[in-house]
Structures are given as structure tokens and as C-alpha cells.
Short mmCIF file of C-alpha atoms in Angstrom, two decimals:
data_model
loop_
_atom_site.label_atom_id
_atom_site.label_comp_id
_atom_site.label_asym_id
_atom_site.label_seq_id
_atom_site.Cartn_x
_atom_site.Cartn_y
_atom_site.Cartn_z
CA MET A 280 28.13 90.61 39.97
CA GLY A 281 31.26 88.39 39.58
CA ARG A 282 31.18 84.70 38.65
CA LYS A 283 33.18 83.77 41.72
CA LEU A 284 30.75 85.74 44.29
CA ARG A 285 27.96 84.62 42.54
CA HIS A 286 28.65 80.98 42.94
CA LEU A 287 29.49 81.61 46.55
CA LEU A 288 25.96 83.47 47.16
CA ILE A 289 24.42 80.28 45.70
CA PHE A 290 25.97 78.13 47.65
CA LEU A 291 25.15 79.95 50.93
CA LEU A 292 21.46 79.98 49.92
CA ILE A 293 22.03 76.12 49.59
CA ILE A 294 23.41 76.15 53.18
CA LEU A 295 20.77 77.89 54.40
CA LYS A 296 18.29 75.12 52.83
CA GLU A 297 16.48 77.86 50.07
CA PRO A 298 14.62 75.86 48.14
CA ASN A 299 14.76 75.11 44.08
CA MET A 300 18.43 76.82 44.06
CA PRO A 301 20.81 75.06 41.67
CA GLU A 302 24.19 73.58 42.91
CA ALA A 303 27.10 76.07 43.04
CA ASP A 304 29.92 75.10 40.79
CA CYS A 305 32.74 76.06 43.26
CA LYS A 306 35.68 73.66 42.10
CA LYS A 307 38.46 76.25 42.79
CA LEU A 308 37.22 77.33 46.12
CA LYS A 309 39.62 76.85 48.93
CA THR A 310 38.41 78.88 51.95
CA LEU A 311 34.98 79.15 53.08
CA TYR A 312 34.00 80.63 56.52
CA LEU A 313 30.24 80.51 57.63
CA SER A 314 30.85 81.34 61.08
CA ASP A 315 28.67 83.25 63.30
CA ASN A 316 25.44 82.45 61.15
CA ARG A 317 22.45 80.60 62.22
CA ILE A 318 22.69 77.30 60.79
CA THR A 319 21.39 74.29 62.69
CA ASP A 320 22.58 71.31 60.98
CA ILE A 321 24.46 69.83 58.24
CA GLN A 322 22.79 67.42 56.14
CA PRO A 323 24.76 64.75 54.40
CA GLY A 324 24.67 66.01 50.56
CA VAL A 325 24.28 69.75 51.88
CA LEU A 326 27.70 70.41 51.07
CA PRO A 327 28.47 70.18 47.40
CA ASN A 328 31.59 68.71 46.06
CA LEU A 329 34.14 70.93 46.80
CA PRO A 330 37.60 69.39 45.64
CA LYS A 331 39.83 72.37 46.49
CA LEU A 332 38.46 73.48 49.78
CA THR A 333 40.99 73.49 52.58
CA THR A 334 39.73 75.41 55.32
CA LEU A 335 35.79 75.47 56.34
CA SER A 336 34.64 77.22 59.29
CA LEU A 337 31.29 76.64 60.83
CA ALA A 338 31.88 78.04 64.33
CA GLY A 339 29.54 80.55 66.13
CA ASN A 340 26.68 78.68 64.39
CA GLN A 341 23.18 76.99 66.40
CA ILE A 342 24.67 73.37 65.23
CA THR A 343 23.06 70.60 67.38
CA LYS A 344 23.87 67.62 65.22
CA LEU A 345 26.61 66.43 62.95
CA GLU A 346 25.41 63.68 60.38
CA PRO A 347 27.45 60.95 59.14
CA GLY A 348 28.51 61.94 55.62
CA ALA A 349 27.90 66.05 56.03
CA PHE A 350 31.60 66.26 54.99
CA GLN A 351 31.82 63.75 52.32
CA ASN A 352 32.27 66.19 49.33
CA LEU A 353 35.66 67.89 50.97
CA PRO A 354 38.51 65.80 50.09
CA GLU A 355 41.36 68.06 50.57
CA LEU A 356 39.78 69.74 53.89
CA CYS A 357 42.96 70.40 56.39
CA ILE A 358 40.97 72.71 58.62
CA CYS A 359 37.79 72.36 60.30
CA SER A 360 36.14 74.79 62.67
CA LEU A 361 32.86 73.67 64.49
CA PHE A 362 33.62 75.74 67.94
CA GLY A 363 30.84 77.83 69.43
CA ASN A 364 27.56 75.54 68.49
CA LYS A 365 25.46 73.39 70.55
CA ILE A 366 26.73 69.96 69.18
CA ILE A 367 25.89 67.27 71.83
CA VAL A 368 26.90 63.98 70.50
CA ILE A 369 29.85 63.05 67.93
CA GLN A 370 28.42 59.96 65.90
CA ARG A 371 30.74 57.53 64.41
CA GLY A 372 32.15 57.84 61.52
CA VAL A 373 30.88 61.76 60.68
CA PHE A 374 34.26 62.36 59.80
CA SER A 375 35.47 59.85 57.89
CA HIS A 376 35.90 60.81 54.68
CA LEU A 377 38.53 63.73 56.13
CA THR A 378 41.41 61.68 55.07
CA MET A 379 43.22 64.94 55.02
CA LEU A 380 41.92 66.79 57.80
CA GLN A 381 44.91 68.21 60.10
CA VAL A 382 43.15 70.47 62.42
CA LEU A 383 39.72 69.92 64.01
CA TYR A 384 38.29 72.73 66.70
CA LEU A 385 35.28 71.58 68.47
CA PHE A 386 35.59 73.20 71.90
CA ASN A 387 32.84 75.28 73.48
CA ASN A 388 29.98 72.93 72.38
CA GLN A 389 27.70 71.09 74.39
CA ILE A 390 29.08 67.51 73.81
CA THR A 391 28.45 64.64 76.09
CA THR A 392 29.42 61.69 74.12
CA ILE A 393 31.89 60.65 71.95
CA GLN A 394 30.82 57.60 70.09
CA ALA A 395 33.19 54.56 69.40
CA GLY A 396 35.04 55.32 66.04
CA ALA A 397 33.97 59.30 65.95
CA PHE A 398 37.45 60.05 64.89
CA SER A 399 38.12 57.45 62.76
CA ASN A 400 40.14 57.31 59.23
CA LEU A 401 41.81 60.43 60.09
CA PRO A 402 45.87 59.59 59.18
CA ARG A 403 46.49 63.30 59.08
CA LEU A 404 44.98 64.60 62.13
CA VAL A 405 47.67 66.60 64.01
CA LYS A 406 45.36 68.86 66.23
CA LEU A 407 42.00 67.96 68.52
CA THR A 408 40.40 70.42 70.52
CA LEU A 409 37.63 69.47 72.81
CA CYS A 410 37.68 72.06 75.49
CA ASN A 411 34.91 73.48 77.17
CA ASN A 412 32.44 70.86 77.10
CA GLN A 413 30.22 68.48 78.72
CA ILE A 414 32.10 65.66 78.50
CA SER A 415 32.43 63.17 81.56
CA ASN A 416 33.65 59.80 80.35
CA ILE A 417 36.47 58.93 78.22
CA ARG A 418 35.87 55.71 76.39
CA SER A 419 38.66 53.51 76.15
CA GLY A 420 39.88 53.67 72.48
CA VAL A 421 37.74 56.68 71.06
CA PHE A 422 41.06 58.47 70.39
CA SER A 423 42.97 55.33 69.07
CA ASN A 424 44.02 55.17 65.29
CA LEU A 425 45.23 58.90 64.98
CA PRO A 426 48.89 57.98 63.99
CA LYS A 427 49.93 61.50 63.57
CA LEU A 428 47.77 63.45 66.58
CA THR A 429 50.51 65.37 68.62
CA ASN A 430 48.34 67.89 70.63
CA LEU A 431 45.16 66.89 72.09
CA ASN A 432 42.81 69.14 74.45
CA LEU A 433 40.03 68.00 76.74
CA HIS A 434 40.42 70.78 79.53
CA SER A 435 37.27 72.38 81.00
CA ASN A 436 35.31 69.21 80.95
CA LYS A 437 33.65 67.14 83.36
CA ILE A 438 35.92 64.10 83.35
CA THR A 439 35.89 62.56 86.43
CA GLU A 440 37.87 59.57 85.97
CA ILE A 441 40.50 58.24 83.22
CA GLN A 442 40.24 54.65 82.56
CA SER A 443 42.97 52.17 81.46
CA GLY A 444 43.34 52.54 78.06
CA ALA A 445 41.30 55.79 77.17
CA PHE A 446 44.71 57.19 74.99
CA SER A 447 45.93 54.11 73.84
CA ASP A 448 47.47 53.84 70.45
CA LEU A 449 48.60 57.50 69.94
CA PRO A 450 52.16 57.04 69.26
CA LYS A 451 53.17 60.85 68.35
CA LEU A 452 51.14 62.32 70.94
CA THR A 453 53.18 65.32 72.64
CA GLU A 454 50.46 67.45 74.41
CA LEU A 455 47.60 66.09 76.44
CA TYR A 456 45.48 68.67 78.34
CA LEU A 457 43.02 67.81 81.03
CA GLN A 458 43.10 70.58 83.59
CA SER A 459 39.95 72.12 84.74
CA ASN A 460 37.89 68.89 85.21
CA ARG A 461 36.50 66.78 87.80
CA ILE A 462 39.17 63.86 88.10
CA THR A 463 39.54 61.90 91.02
CA ASN A 464 40.93 58.92 89.76
CA ILE A 465 43.41 58.05 87.63
CA GLN A 466 43.57 54.36 86.45
CA SER A 467 47.13 52.38 86.00
CA GLY A 468 47.51 52.61 82.39
CA ALA A 469 45.57 55.13 81.27
CA PHE A 470 48.75 56.96 79.96
CA SER A 471 50.29 53.73 78.46
CA ASN A 472 51.80 53.59 74.90
CA LEU A 473 52.07 57.47 74.77
CA PRO A 474 55.90 57.05 73.94
CA LYS A 475 56.33 60.74 72.87
CA LEU A 476 54.08 62.36 75.31
CA GLU A 477 56.17 65.69 76.66
CA ARG A 478 53.77 67.61 78.34
CA LEU A 479 50.89 66.65 80.59
CA ASN A 480 48.35 69.06 82.14
CA LEU A 481 46.41 68.00 85.20
CA GLU A 482 45.87 71.04 87.25
CA PHE A 483 42.77 72.07 89.00
CA ASN A 484 41.23 68.67 89.40
CA GLN A 485 40.20 66.56 92.65
CA ILE A 486 43.19 64.08 92.19
CA THR A 487 43.99 62.60 95.78
CA LYS A 488 47.18 60.51 94.86
CA ILE A 489 49.10 59.47 91.59
CA ASP A 490 49.66 55.65 91.96
CA PRO A 491 53.39 55.02 90.59
CA SER A 492 52.55 53.08 87.56
CA THR A 493 50.36 55.95 86.12
CA LEU A 494 53.60 57.95 85.42
CA SER A 495 55.81 54.94 84.38
CA LYS A 496 54.80 54.42 80.70
CA ILE A 497 55.47 58.06 79.58
CA PRO A 498 59.57 58.27 80.06
CA GLN A 499 59.77 61.42 77.47
CA LEU A 500 57.79 63.89 79.75
CA LYS A 501 59.45 66.60 80.63
CA CYS A 502 56.29 69.37 81.91
CA LEU A 503 53.88 68.14 84.40
CA TYR A 504 50.91 69.85 85.85
CA LEU A 505 49.67 68.60 89.11
CA GLN A 506 49.15 71.97 90.93
CA ASN A 507 45.39 72.86 92.79
CA ASN A 508 44.56 69.33 93.04
CA ASN A 509 44.13 67.43 96.79
CA ILE A 510 46.89 65.32 96.62
CA THR A 511 47.85 64.45 100.37
CA GLU A 512 51.40 62.61 99.72
CA ILE A 513 53.38 61.47 97.21
CA ASN A 514 55.04 57.81 97.01
CA PRO A 515 58.56 57.56 96.62
CA SER A 516 58.29 56.31 93.26
CA THR A 517 56.01 58.24 92.05
CA PHE A 518 58.50 59.98 89.20
CA SER A 519 61.23 57.88 89.60
CA LYS A 520 60.62 56.97 85.63
CA LEU A 521 60.65 60.68 84.47
CA SER A 522 63.99 61.27 83.62
CA GLN A 523 63.67 63.30 81.04
CA LEU A 524 61.21 65.44 83.27
CA GLU A 525 62.19 69.48 83.53
CA PHE A 526 59.16 71.20 84.98
CA LEU A 527 56.65 69.59 87.84
CA TYR A 528 54.29 71.66 89.49
CA LEU A 529 52.72 70.79 92.62
CA TYR A 530 51.66 73.70 94.84
CA THR A 531 48.21 74.23 95.77
CA ASN A 532 47.69 70.61 97.47
CA GLN A 533 47.28 69.35 100.55
CA ILE A 534 51.10 67.72 100.46
CA SER A 535 52.23 67.45 104.14
CA VAL A 536 55.29 65.36 103.86
CA LEU A 537 57.75 64.80 101.04
CA PRO A 538 60.08 61.71 101.16
CA ARG A 539 63.27 62.21 100.14
CA SER A 540 63.70 59.64 97.39
CA ALA A 541 60.57 61.36 95.78
CA TYR A 542 62.55 63.47 93.49
CA VAL A 543 63.55 62.64 90.12
CA GLU A 544 66.44 62.20 88.68
CA SER A 545 66.54 65.15 86.04
CA GLN A 546 68.47 67.65 87.50
CA GLU A 547 66.25 71.04 86.28
CA CYS A 548 63.25 69.93 87.77
CA PHE A 549 61.23 72.64 89.85
CA PHE A 550 58.22 71.96 92.31
#
């Protein structure tokens, strides 16, 4: 058996909690796929020191809980796949050791709660996918301090309201996906401090109206998806600040009258 393969098999036995196994020396390992197994949890210290690992997949297991410190020995990890598990809570600081992390997949779990600080100390995170979970509430500041995040996906959850400050302090965010939730209300300031946001998807919710102040702080918005909601009317100034808007989707709502002044300045906008 080759030396690298032997090390990997030893490592797998450690993951599966086989007793009395020596720690594997996998100092050069860059990619590790443990998807579609029966792993139920990742305890702190279970993962050995893997200083070169950049890609880790634990997708399609039966993980219900992530303990803080579970990923403390992976200093170069860039991509972490945890989708298709049974995770319920994202605890504070669980990813705080992954300062090189760029992509985090958490979709298709059973997440109901994201604790404050759950995504702290992730200065290089670019993409965060949390779709197809059971999230009903976005606490103010839960996504703060992610200076390089460009793509945040929360579609197909159970979110009912977007609170003011829910997405504060995301200076690089360009794409925000909130479709297929249960959103009825969007508070003023919900999308403030998103100076780079270009694509906002709110289709297939239960929105009845859009307050003009809701969209006034995202001047770079190019694509706005509001189709398949319950919008009954459009305020004349709702889209007045969206001078860069190119695509606006409002079909399959309950709109009966569209004020003449509701059109935005952009000449490329489509309804």
C-alpha cells in the first residue's frame, strides 16, 4: 500500500472514531473528500494538523452539530462543503480559525439558528450558501465583518421579515438571494450599507408593498426580482434612486395601477 494512501486510510479511521489509532501524518494533503458517509459530528481535535489542505468536503453525511474548534488545524482551507447534512445550529466562532476560507457551502441542512459571531474572523470569505434550510429570522449583524463577501444565498428558507441591519457591513456584496421564503415585510434599512449590490432576488415571497426607503441605499442595483409576490401597488418613488437598474421583474403580482412616475431613470429597465 502506498505511503500516501496508508496515511489517508489511517486518517479516515480517526474520523470514524476507530479507537487506538495513531495520528496520520498528512502534511502535504491538499484535497480531502469525506462526502456521502455516516459521519455524525466533528469534535474539536478530531481533524489532525493538515497545513496544506485547501479543499474539504463533508457533504452528504449525518452531521447534526459543529463544535467550535472543529476546524482549528486547517490554516489554508479555502473551500469547505458541509451541504446535505442535518446541522441545526451554527455556533459562534465555529469557523473562526479558517482565516483563508473563501467558499462555504451549508445548503440542504436543517439550520434554524445562526448565532451572532458564527461567521466571525473570515476575512477572505467570498461565497456563503445557506439555501434550503429552516432559517426564519436573520439577526442584525449576523453577517457583519465579512469584508470580501460577494455572494450570499438564503433562498428556500422560512424567513418572514428582513430586519433593519440584517445585512449591514458587507461592502463587497454584489449578489443577494432571498427568493422562495415567506417574507411579508422588509424594514427600512434592511439593505443599507450594501454599496456594491447589483443583484437582489426576492421572488416567490409574500411581499405586499415596497417602501421607497427600502431600495434607496443600493444605488448600484442592476437586477431586481420581485415577481410572484402579493404586491398590490407601486409607490411613485419606489425605484427613483435606482439609476443603474437594467432588469426589473414584477410579473405575477396583484398590481392594478402603475403610476406614471414609477418608472426609473434607466432606459434599459424591463417590467
